[in-house]
Amino acid sequence: MGKTWGMRKLSELLDLSGRVALVTGGAGHIGLAICEALAEQGCALAVLDRAVPETLCADLAGRFGARAEAVVVDLADEAAARGAVADVVERFGRLDILVNNAAFVGTSALQGWATPFAEQSAETWRSALEVNLTAAFVLCQAAAPALSASGHGSIVNLGSIYGVVGPDWRLYEGTAMGNPAAYAASKGGLIQFTRWLSTTLAPAVRVNAVSPGGVARGQAVEFLARYEARAPLGRMAVEEDFKGVVALLASDAAAYITGQNILVDGGWSVW
Ligand SMILES: NC(=O)c1ccc[n+]([C@@H]2O[C@H](COP(=O)([O-])OP(=O)(O)OC[C@H]3O[C@@H](n4cnc5c(N)ncnc54)[C@H](O)[C@@H]3O)[C@@H](O)[C@H]2O)c1
């Protein structure tokens, strides 16, 4: 036999040396975890966000020896989003990985967002769709030629459990927390766009989604207790939980995985 001796080692399959990734929302909580993971794999990084703290890229470069540069763009602006991709390809000379992680997540103070259904506004609905879905479409379209030329093109879209299942309103009783319809619809759309694009860009570019469960971030104690009780793994997520799956999907270790939505939710959506 002996046929398997030509196989690459796992460390080689996960290696991203010489490749370039564009991570949107890279200055956010999960975005930074993704940047760290890709930098550790040897990837050069274009960290796109509305604002990127001055130290962030220097920290990534210092800790992982990776090239990291900020790309400051508001993704609600289509021309700016397209321009950002061209800018990255020009600056870095190539693009191998696109992570659509930025999202309009609103705030509790935003009117017409995290309120009961009757009070949710078409304006916040449009804002969510614009960043969470339209910007991902625009970036994928703009990046497709460079990703196709890469030889290792990979797109990872950040979905959500709420793009897959409906909210369990019992978790929210007695709290001021909400769960906007627009967020769920935008994430459901992004997951289906992932499937659509995976067959459209195959075989040159793989397209997958990662759908996080809720991340612990100071939620109301009643909510936290109910959420944890409903999670088979007994806790909410932490940012580190998303490193491994993005590291896998971005790399040749996932060379035969496309069109998938991987739920990283501690089993929350299984029952
Ligand atoms: N935190 C959770 O519980 C959770 C759960 C499920 C899915 N997700 C998804 O994971 C991803 C990351 O979430 P997070 O928790 O790190 O959120 P976050 O708010 O910490 O990070 C999102 C980043 O996107 C950036 N961003 C938003 N709008 C932008 C725009 N118009 N232009 C450029 N940048 C913009 C923000 O500035 C921010 O840095 C999102 O897609 C989110 O929907 C998060």
mmCIF file of C-alpha atoms and ligand atoms in Angstrom:
data_model
loop_
_atom_site.group_PDB
_atom_site.id
_atom_site.type_symbol
_atom_site.label_atom_id
_atom_site.label_comp_id
_atom_site.label_asym_id
_atom_site.label_seq_id
_atom_site.Cartn_x
_atom_site.Cartn_y
_atom_site.Cartn_z
ATOM 1 C CA MET A 1 0.000 0.000 0.000
ATOM 2 C CA GLY A 2 2.073 2.927 1.285
ATOM 3 C CA LYS A 3 -0.187 5.337 -0.542
ATOM 4 C CA THR A 4 -0.767 7.508 2.503
ATOM 5 C CA TRP A 5 2.873 8.498 2.977
ATOM 6 C CA GLY A 6 2.477 11.473 0.656
ATOM 7 C CA MET A 7 -0.074 13.069 2.939
ATOM 8 C CA ARG A 8 0.697 16.414 4.491
ATOM 9 C CA LYS A 9 0.971 16.645 8.264
ATOM 10 C CA LEU A 10 -1.881 18.314 10.108
ATOM 11 C CA SER A 11 0.445 21.188 11.006
ATOM 12 C CA GLU A 12 1.127 21.699 7.281
ATOM 13 C CA LEU A 13 -2.567 21.565 6.417
ATOM 14 C CA LEU A 14 -3.312 24.242 9.004
ATOM 15 C CA ASP A 15 -0.395 26.455 7.987
ATOM 16 C CA LEU A 16 -1.407 29.755 6.391
ATOM 17 C CA SER A 17 2.079 31.161 5.770
ATOM 18 C CA GLY A 18 2.182 33.356 2.685
ATOM 19 C CA ARG A 19 -1.601 33.831 2.669
ATOM 20 C CA VAL A 20 -3.626 36.960 3.287
ATOM 21 C CA ALA A 21 -6.936 37.238 5.147
ATOM 22 C CA LEU A 22 -9.435 40.088 5.276
ATOM 23 C CA VAL A 23 -11.389 39.938 8.543
ATOM 24 C CA THR A 24 -14.354 42.295 8.838
ATOM 25 C CA GLY A 25 -15.293 43.446 12.304
ATOM 26 C CA GLY A 26 -11.743 42.415 13.163
ATOM 27 C CA ALA A 27 -11.587 44.854 16.057
ATOM 28 C CA GLY A 28 -14.661 43.290 17.695
ATOM 29 C CA HIS A 29 -14.787 40.537 20.305
ATOM 30 C CA ILE A 30 -15.006 37.462 18.074
ATOM 31 C CA GLY A 31 -13.171 39.269 15.256
ATOM 32 C CA LEU A 32 -10.093 39.664 17.395
ATOM 33 C CA ALA A 33 -10.150 35.962 18.353
ATOM 34 C CA ILE A 34 -10.322 35.131 14.632
ATOM 35 C CA CYS A 35 -7.436 37.502 13.856
ATOM 36 C CA GLU A 36 -5.346 35.905 16.595
ATOM 37 C CA ALA A 37 -6.036 32.404 15.278
ATOM 38 C CA LEU A 38 -5.179 33.259 11.676
ATOM 39 C CA ALA A 39 -2.067 35.222 12.709
ATOM 40 C CA GLU A 40 -0.894 32.233 14.744
ATOM 41 C CA GLN A 41 -1.254 30.119 11.586
ATOM 42 C CA GLY A 42 1.143 32.510 9.831
ATOM 43 C CA CYS A 43 -1.443 34.465 7.849
ATOM 44 C CA ALA A 44 -1.068 38.170 7.031
ATOM 45 C CA LEU A 45 -4.095 40.167 8.135
ATOM 46 C CA ALA A 46 -6.155 43.062 6.888
ATOM 47 C CA VAL A 47 -8.217 44.031 9.928
ATOM 48 C CA LEU A 48 -11.336 45.835 8.710
ATOM 49 C CA ASP A 49 -13.567 47.789 11.057
ATOM 50 C CA ARG A 50 -15.216 51.182 11.469
ATOM 51 C CA ALA A 51 -12.387 52.012 13.840
ATOM 52 C CA VAL A 52 -9.298 49.943 14.638
ATOM 53 C CA PRO A 53 -7.436 50.760 17.875
ATOM 54 C CA GLU A 54 -3.927 51.912 17.108
ATOM 55 C CA THR A 55 -2.289 49.162 19.158
ATOM 56 C CA LEU A 56 -4.299 46.249 17.722
ATOM 57 C CA CYS A 57 -2.244 45.566 14.608
ATOM 58 C CA ALA A 58 1.053 46.153 16.419
ATOM 59 C CA ASP A 59 -0.069 43.687 19.124
ATOM 60 C CA LEU A 60 -0.931 41.038 16.536
ATOM 61 C CA ALA A 61 2.397 41.593 14.803
ATOM 62 C CA GLY A 62 4.284 41.516 18.103
ATOM 63 C CA ARG A 63 2.588 38.410 19.527
ATOM 64 C CA PHE A 64 2.431 36.311 16.364
ATOM 65 C CA GLY A 65 5.030 37.842 14.035
ATOM 66 C CA ALA A 66 2.299 38.379 11.471
ATOM 67 C CA ARG A 67 1.845 41.324 9.139
ATOM 68 C CA ALA A 68 -1.329 43.091 10.246
ATOM 69 C CA GLU A 69 -2.773 46.290 8.828
ATOM 70 C CA ALA A 70 -5.907 48.236 9.614
ATOM 71 C CA VAL A 71 -8.570 48.916 6.985
ATOM 72 C CA VAL A 72 -10.965 51.526 8.335
ATOM 73 C CA VAL A 73 -14.289 51.331 6.492
ATOM 74 C CA ASP A 74 -18.004 51.613 7.200
ATOM 75 C CA LEU A 75 -19.485 48.559 5.495
ATOM 76 C CA ALA A 76 -22.850 50.266 5.138
ATOM 77 C CA ASP A 77 -21.172 52.213 2.316
ATOM 78 C CA GLU A 78 -21.096 49.902 -0.727
ATOM 79 C CA ALA A 79 -18.477 51.855 -2.659
ATOM 80 C CA ALA A 80 -16.206 51.964 0.391
ATOM 81 C CA ALA A 81 -16.619 48.207 0.916
ATOM 82 C CA ARG A 82 -15.693 47.445 -2.689
ATOM 83 C CA GLY A 83 -12.800 49.895 -2.464
ATOM 84 C CA ALA A 84 -11.535 48.175 0.689
ATOM 85 C CA VAL A 85 -11.158 44.845 -1.113
ATOM 86 C CA ALA A 86 -9.261 46.493 -3.980
ATOM 87 C CA ASP A 87 -7.092 48.313 -1.439
ATOM 88 C CA VAL A 88 -6.217 45.078 0.382
ATOM 89 C CA VAL A 89 -5.387 43.221 -2.835
ATOM 90 C CA GLU A 90 -3.177 46.101 -3.898
ATOM 91 C CA ARG A 91 -1.435 46.469 -0.534
ATOM 92 C CA PHE A 92 -0.884 42.758 0.094
ATOM 93 C CA GLY A 93 -0.680 41.550 -3.510
ATOM 94 C CA ARG A 94 -3.225 38.758 -3.024
ATOM 95 C CA LEU A 95 -6.252 37.640 -1.013
ATOM 96 C CA ASP A 96 -6.831 34.063 0.125
ATOM 97 C CA ILE A 97 -9.335 34.265 2.973
ATOM 98 C CA LEU A 98 -12.352 36.500 3.593
ATOM 99 C CA VAL A 99 -14.082 36.377 6.968
ATOM 100 C CA ASN A 100 -17.408 38.213 7.050
ATOM 101 C CA ASN A 101 -17.674 38.739 10.783
ATOM 102 C CA ALA A 102 -18.813 42.371 11.130
ATOM 103 C CA ALA A 103 -22.429 42.754 12.115
ATOM 104 C CA PHE A 104 -24.985 45.332 13.013
ATOM 105 C CA VAL A 105 -25.873 44.154 16.512
ATOM 106 C CA GLY A 106 -27.500 47.389 17.718
ATOM 107 C CA THR A 107 -27.594 48.469 21.352
ATOM 108 C CA SER A 108 -30.305 48.295 23.974
ATOM 109 C CA ALA A 109 -30.636 52.090 23.615
ATOM 110 C CA LEU A 110 -31.318 51.930 19.865
ATOM 111 C CA GLN A 111 -34.984 52.743 19.196
ATOM 112 C CA GLY A 112 -36.937 50.179 17.202
ATOM 113 C CA TRP A 113 -34.348 47.410 17.633
ATOM 114 C CA ALA A 114 -34.362 45.158 20.717
ATOM 115 C CA THR A 115 -38.012 45.838 21.554
ATOM 116 C CA PRO A 116 -41.224 43.824 21.221
ATOM 117 C CA PHE A 117 -42.078 42.912 17.626
ATOM 118 C CA ALA A 118 -44.790 45.586 17.260
ATOM 119 C CA GLU A 119 -42.209 48.297 18.021
ATOM 120 C CA GLN A 120 -39.363 47.040 15.825
ATOM 121 C CA SER A 121 -38.726 49.528 13.031
ATOM 122 C CA ALA A 122 -38.173 49.072 9.314
ATOM 123 C CA GLU A 123 -35.259 51.485 9.697
ATOM 124 C CA THR A 124 -33.293 49.221 12.055
ATOM 125 C CA TRP A 125 -34.355 46.235 9.909
ATOM 126 C CA ARG A 126 -32.724 47.898 6.884
ATOM 127 C CA SER A 127 -29.569 48.796 8.846
ATOM 128 C CA ALA A 128 -29.152 45.180 9.959
ATOM 129 C CA LEU A 129 -29.738 43.778 6.469
ATOM 130 C CA GLU A 130 -27.349 46.336 4.996
ATOM 131 C CA VAL A 131 -24.349 45.355 7.143
ATOM 132 C CA ASN A 132 -25.085 41.704 7.934
ATOM 133 C CA LEU A 133 -26.210 40.573 4.511
ATOM 134 C CA THR A 134 -25.694 43.159 1.744
ATOM 135 C CA ALA A 135 -22.129 44.026 2.800
ATOM 136 C CA ALA A 136 -21.213 40.321 2.849
ATOM 137 C CA PHE A 137 -22.633 39.954 -0.681
ATOM 138 C CA VAL A 138 -20.664 43.001 -1.861
ATOM 139 C CA LEU A 139 -17.405 41.861 -0.262
ATOM 140 C CA CYS A 140 -17.726 38.307 -1.594
ATOM 141 C CA GLN A 141 -18.427 39.622 -5.085
ATOM 142 C CA ALA A 142 -15.532 42.082 -4.963
ATOM 143 C CA ALA A 143 -13.144 39.498 -3.515
ATOM 144 C CA ALA A 144 -14.144 36.566 -5.749
ATOM 145 C CA PRO A 145 -11.517 37.155 -8.478
ATOM 146 C CA ALA A 146 -8.617 37.370 -6.009
ATOM 147 C CA LEU A 147 -9.935 34.447 -3.943
ATOM 148 C CA SER A 148 -10.321 32.365 -7.103
ATOM 149 C CA ALA A 149 -6.749 33.174 -8.119
ATOM 150 C CA SER A 150 -5.425 32.162 -4.689
ATOM 151 C CA GLY A 151 -5.516 28.412 -5.244
ATOM 152 C CA HIS A 152 -6.716 28.149 -1.610
ATOM 153 C CA GLY A 153 -9.662 30.577 -1.555
ATOM 154 C CA SER A 154 -11.860 30.356 1.530
ATOM 155 C CA ILE A 155 -14.786 32.474 2.729
ATOM 156 C CA VAL A 156 -16.094 32.152 6.283
ATOM 157 C CA ASN A 157 -19.354 33.913 7.145
ATOM 158 C CA LEU A 158 -20.407 34.451 10.755
ATOM 159 C CA GLY A 159 -24.034 33.403 11.164
ATOM 160 C CA SER A 160 -25.836 32.834 14.445
ATOM 161 C CA ILE A 161 -28.026 30.297 16.185
ATOM 162 C CA TYR A 162 -30.803 32.833 15.501
ATOM 163 C CA GLY A 163 -30.233 32.358 11.780
ATOM 164 C CA VAL A 164 -31.203 28.716 12.314
ATOM 165 C CA VAL A 165 -33.747 28.520 15.162
ATOM 166 C CA GLY A 166 -36.343 30.883 16.550
ATOM 167 C CA PRO A 167 -35.818 32.629 19.890
ATOM 168 C CA ASP A 168 -36.975 30.860 23.045
ATOM 169 C CA TRP A 169 -38.791 33.808 24.625
ATOM 170 C CA ARG A 170 -38.921 32.061 28.013
ATOM 171 C CA LEU A 171 -35.235 32.979 28.443
ATOM 172 C CA TYR A 172 -36.050 36.688 28.204
ATOM 173 C CA GLU A 173 -38.943 36.888 30.684
ATOM 174 C CA GLY A 174 -38.454 39.657 33.244
ATOM 175 C CA THR A 175 -35.347 41.078 31.507
ATOM 176 C CA ALA A 176 -34.920 44.180 29.346
ATOM 177 C CA MET A 177 -33.226 42.064 26.689
ATOM 178 C CA GLY A 178 -34.639 41.657 23.208
ATOM 179 C CA ASN A 179 -34.109 39.570 20.097
ATOM 180 C CA PRO A 180 -34.743 41.550 16.893
ATOM 181 C CA ALA A 181 -36.422 39.923 13.890
ATOM 182 C CA ALA A 182 -34.011 41.727 11.540
ATOM 183 C CA TYR A 183 -30.952 40.153 13.150
ATOM 184 C CA ALA A 184 -32.413 36.650 12.793
ATOM 185 C CA ALA A 185 -33.528 37.259 9.196
ATOM 186 C CA SER A 186 -30.144 38.713 8.225
ATOM 187 C CA LYS A 187 -28.298 35.728 9.677
ATOM 188 C CA GLY A 188 -30.683 33.209 8.098
ATOM 189 C CA GLY A 189 -30.080 34.982 4.811
ATOM 190 C CA LEU A 190 -26.326 34.902 5.270
ATOM 191 C CA ILE A 191 -26.372 31.159 5.938
ATOM 192 C CA GLN A 192 -28.402 30.516 2.774
ATOM 193 C CA PHE A 193 -26.156 32.899 0.800
ATOM 194 C CA THR A 194 -23.266 30.719 2.019
ATOM 195 C CA ARG A 195 -24.844 27.629 0.438
ATOM 196 C CA TRP A 196 -25.663 29.508 -2.769
ATOM 197 C CA LEU A 197 -22.157 30.881 -3.098
ATOM 198 C CA SER A 198 -20.475 27.582 -2.279
ATOM 199 C CA THR A 199 -21.744 25.955 -5.475
ATOM 200 C CA THR A 200 -21.290 29.152 -7.487
ATOM 201 C CA LEU A 201 -17.611 29.662 -6.615
ATOM 202 C CA ALA A 202 -16.691 25.951 -6.522
ATOM 203 C CA PRO A 203 -14.215 24.480 -7.017
ATOM 204 C CA ALA A 204 -11.884 27.494 -6.716
ATOM 205 C CA VAL A 205 -13.266 28.952 -3.491
ATOM 206 C CA ARG A 206 -14.791 27.189 -0.491
ATOM 207 C CA VAL A 207 -17.590 29.021 1.321
ATOM 208 C CA ASN A 208 -18.728 28.074 4.824
ATOM 209 C CA ALA A 209 -20.525 29.611 7.776
ATOM 210 C CA VAL A 210 -19.843 29.453 11.501
ATOM 211 C CA SER A 211 -22.871 30.109 13.673
ATOM 212 C CA PRO A 212 -22.058 31.074 17.249
ATOM 213 C CA GLY A 213 -24.314 30.562 20.207
ATOM 214 C CA GLY A 214 -24.643 33.382 22.707
ATOM 215 C CA VAL A 215 -21.386 34.750 24.111
ATOM 216 C CA ALA A 216 -21.256 35.549 27.833
ATOM 217 C CA ARG A 217 -21.047 39.315 28.094
ATOM 218 C CA GLY A 218 -22.715 40.499 31.270
ATOM 219 C CA GLN A 219 -26.249 39.441 30.355
ATOM 220 C CA ALA A 220 -29.028 39.661 32.972
ATOM 221 C CA VAL A 221 -28.501 36.965 35.607
ATOM 222 C CA GLU A 222 -31.940 35.387 35.028
ATOM 223 C CA PHE A 223 -31.200 35.118 31.306
ATOM 224 C CA LEU A 224 -27.738 33.669 31.935
ATOM 225 C CA ALA A 225 -29.072 30.989 34.308
ATOM 226 C CA ARG A 226 -31.841 29.962 31.899
ATOM 227 C CA TYR A 227 -29.488 29.995 28.897
ATOM 228 C CA GLU A 228 -26.927 27.842 30.716
ATOM 229 C CA ALA A 229 -29.592 25.397 31.853
ATOM 230 C CA ARG A 230 -30.699 24.988 28.220
ATOM 231 C CA ALA A 231 -27.147 24.490 26.882
ATOM 232 C CA PRO A 232 -25.982 20.847 26.838
ATOM 233 C CA LEU A 233 -22.436 22.031 27.595
ATOM 234 C CA GLY A 234 -23.790 24.108 30.480
ATOM 235 C CA ARG A 235 -22.409 27.546 29.652
ATOM 236 C CA MET A 236 -22.485 30.441 27.227
ATOM 237 C CA ALA A 237 -19.672 30.782 24.682
ATOM 238 C CA VAL A 238 -16.395 32.651 25.146
ATOM 239 C CA GLU A 239 -14.518 34.279 22.259
ATOM 240 C CA GLU A 240 -11.814 31.601 22.297
ATOM 241 C CA ASP A 241 -14.438 28.997 21.342
ATOM 242 C CA PHE A 242 -14.431 30.297 17.745
ATOM 243 C CA LYS A 243 -10.696 30.158 17.097
ATOM 244 C CA GLY A 244 -10.434 26.484 16.168
ATOM 245 C CA VAL A 245 -13.324 26.294 13.746
ATOM 246 C CA VAL A 246 -12.262 29.376 11.777
ATOM 247 C CA ALA A 247 -8.647 28.178 11.773
ATOM 248 C CA LEU A 248 -9.891 24.908 10.270
ATOM 249 C CA LEU A 249 -12.247 26.367 7.657
ATOM 250 C CA ALA A 250 -9.713 28.959 6.479
ATOM 251 C CA SER A 251 -7.047 26.328 5.868
ATOM 252 C CA ASP A 252 -6.319 23.333 3.642
ATOM 253 C CA ALA A 253 -7.332 21.102 6.566
ATOM 254 C CA ALA A 254 -10.879 21.868 5.358
ATOM 255 C CA ALA A 255 -10.060 21.464 1.648
ATOM 256 C CA TYR A 256 -13.096 19.166 1.165
ATOM 257 C CA ILE A 257 -15.563 21.190 3.253
ATOM 258 C CA THR A 258 -17.799 23.700 1.519
ATOM 259 C CA GLY A 259 -21.368 24.977 1.818
ATOM 260 C CA GLN A 260 -21.606 24.061 5.499
ATOM 261 C CA ASN A 261 -22.903 25.960 8.495
ATOM 262 C CA ILE A 262 -21.092 24.812 11.626
ATOM 263 C CA LEU A 263 -22.965 25.643 14.820
ATOM 264 C CA VAL A 264 -20.586 26.455 17.661
ATOM 265 C CA ASP A 265 -23.187 26.697 20.381
ATOM 266 C CA GLY A 266 -22.408 24.082 23.028
ATOM 267 C CA GLY A 267 -25.220 21.960 21.584
ATOM 268 C CA TRP A 268 -27.812 24.680 22.312
ATOM 269 C CA SER A 269 -29.691 24.149 19.040
ATOM 270 C CA VAL A 270 -29.624 20.357 19.106
ATOM 271 C CA TRP A 271 -32.767 19.839 21.176
HETATM 272 N N1 LIG B 1 -21.798 37.787 20.560
HETATM 273 C C1 LIG B 1 -22.707 36.840 20.348
HETATM 274 O O1 LIG B 1 -23.365 36.347 21.282
HETATM 275 C C2 LIG B 1 -22.937 36.325 18.955
HETATM 276 C C3 LIG B 1 -23.824 35.260 18.786
HETATM 277 C C4 LIG B 1 -24.081 34.797 17.513
HETATM 278 C C5 LIG B 1 -23.439 35.372 16.438
HETATM 279 N N2 LIG B 1 -22.574 36.407 16.623
HETATM 280 C C6 LIG B 1 -21.940 36.996 15.428
HETATM 281 O O2 LIG B 1 -20.536 36.980 15.562
HETATM 282 C C7 LIG B 1 -19.987 38.098 14.873
HETATM 283 C C8 LIG B 1 -19.088 38.888 15.802
HETATM 284 O O3 LIG B 1 -19.843 39.320 16.912
HETATM 285 P P1 LIG B 1 -19.193 40.002 18.190
HETATM 286 O O4 LIG B 1 -19.932 39.465 19.352
HETATM 287 O O5 LIG B 1 -17.719 39.894 18.156
HETATM 288 O O6 LIG B 1 -19.681 41.501 17.983
HETATM 289 P P2 LIG B 1 -18.873 42.859 18.215
HETATM 290 O O7 LIG B 1 -19.930 43.930 18.238
HETATM 291 O O8 LIG B 1 -17.916 42.740 19.338
HETATM 292 O O9 LIG B 1 -18.029 42.980 16.869
HETATM 293 C C9 LIG B 1 -18.609 43.331 15.650
HETATM 294 C C10 LIG B 1 -17.634 44.258 14.949
HETATM 295 O O10 LIG B 1 -18.201 44.633 13.704
HETATM 296 C C11 LIG B 1 -17.929 45.990 13.502
HETATM 297 N N3 LIG B 1 -18.924 46.596 12.624
HETATM 298 C C12 LIG B 1 -20.253 46.713 12.849
HETATM 299 N N4 LIG B 1 -20.823 47.419 11.870
HETATM 300 C C13 LIG B 1 -19.837 47.752 11.005
HETATM 301 C C14 LIG B 1 -19.799 48.493 9.803
HETATM 302 N N5 LIG B 1 -20.901 49.076 9.323
HETATM 303 N N6 LIG B 1 -18.624 48.635 9.159
HETATM 304 C C15 LIG B 1 -17.488 48.095 9.659
HETATM 305 N N7 LIG B 1 -17.463 47.384 10.814
HETATM 306 C C16 LIG B 1 -18.621 47.216 11.470
HETATM 307 C C17 LIG B 1 -18.012 46.621 14.901
HETATM 308 O O11 LIG B 1 -17.335 47.873 14.946
HETATM 309 C C18 LIG B 1 -17.375 45.554 15.750
HETATM 310 O O12 LIG B 1 -16.000 45.747 15.952
HETATM 311 C C19 LIG B 1 -21.176 38.904 14.355
HETATM 312 O O13 LIG B 1 -21.422 38.543 13.020
HETATM 313 C C20 LIG B 1 -22.304 38.453 15.246
HETATM 314 O O14 LIG B 1 -23.570 38.623 14.638
HETATM 315 C C21 LIG B 1 -22.296 36.891 17.860
#
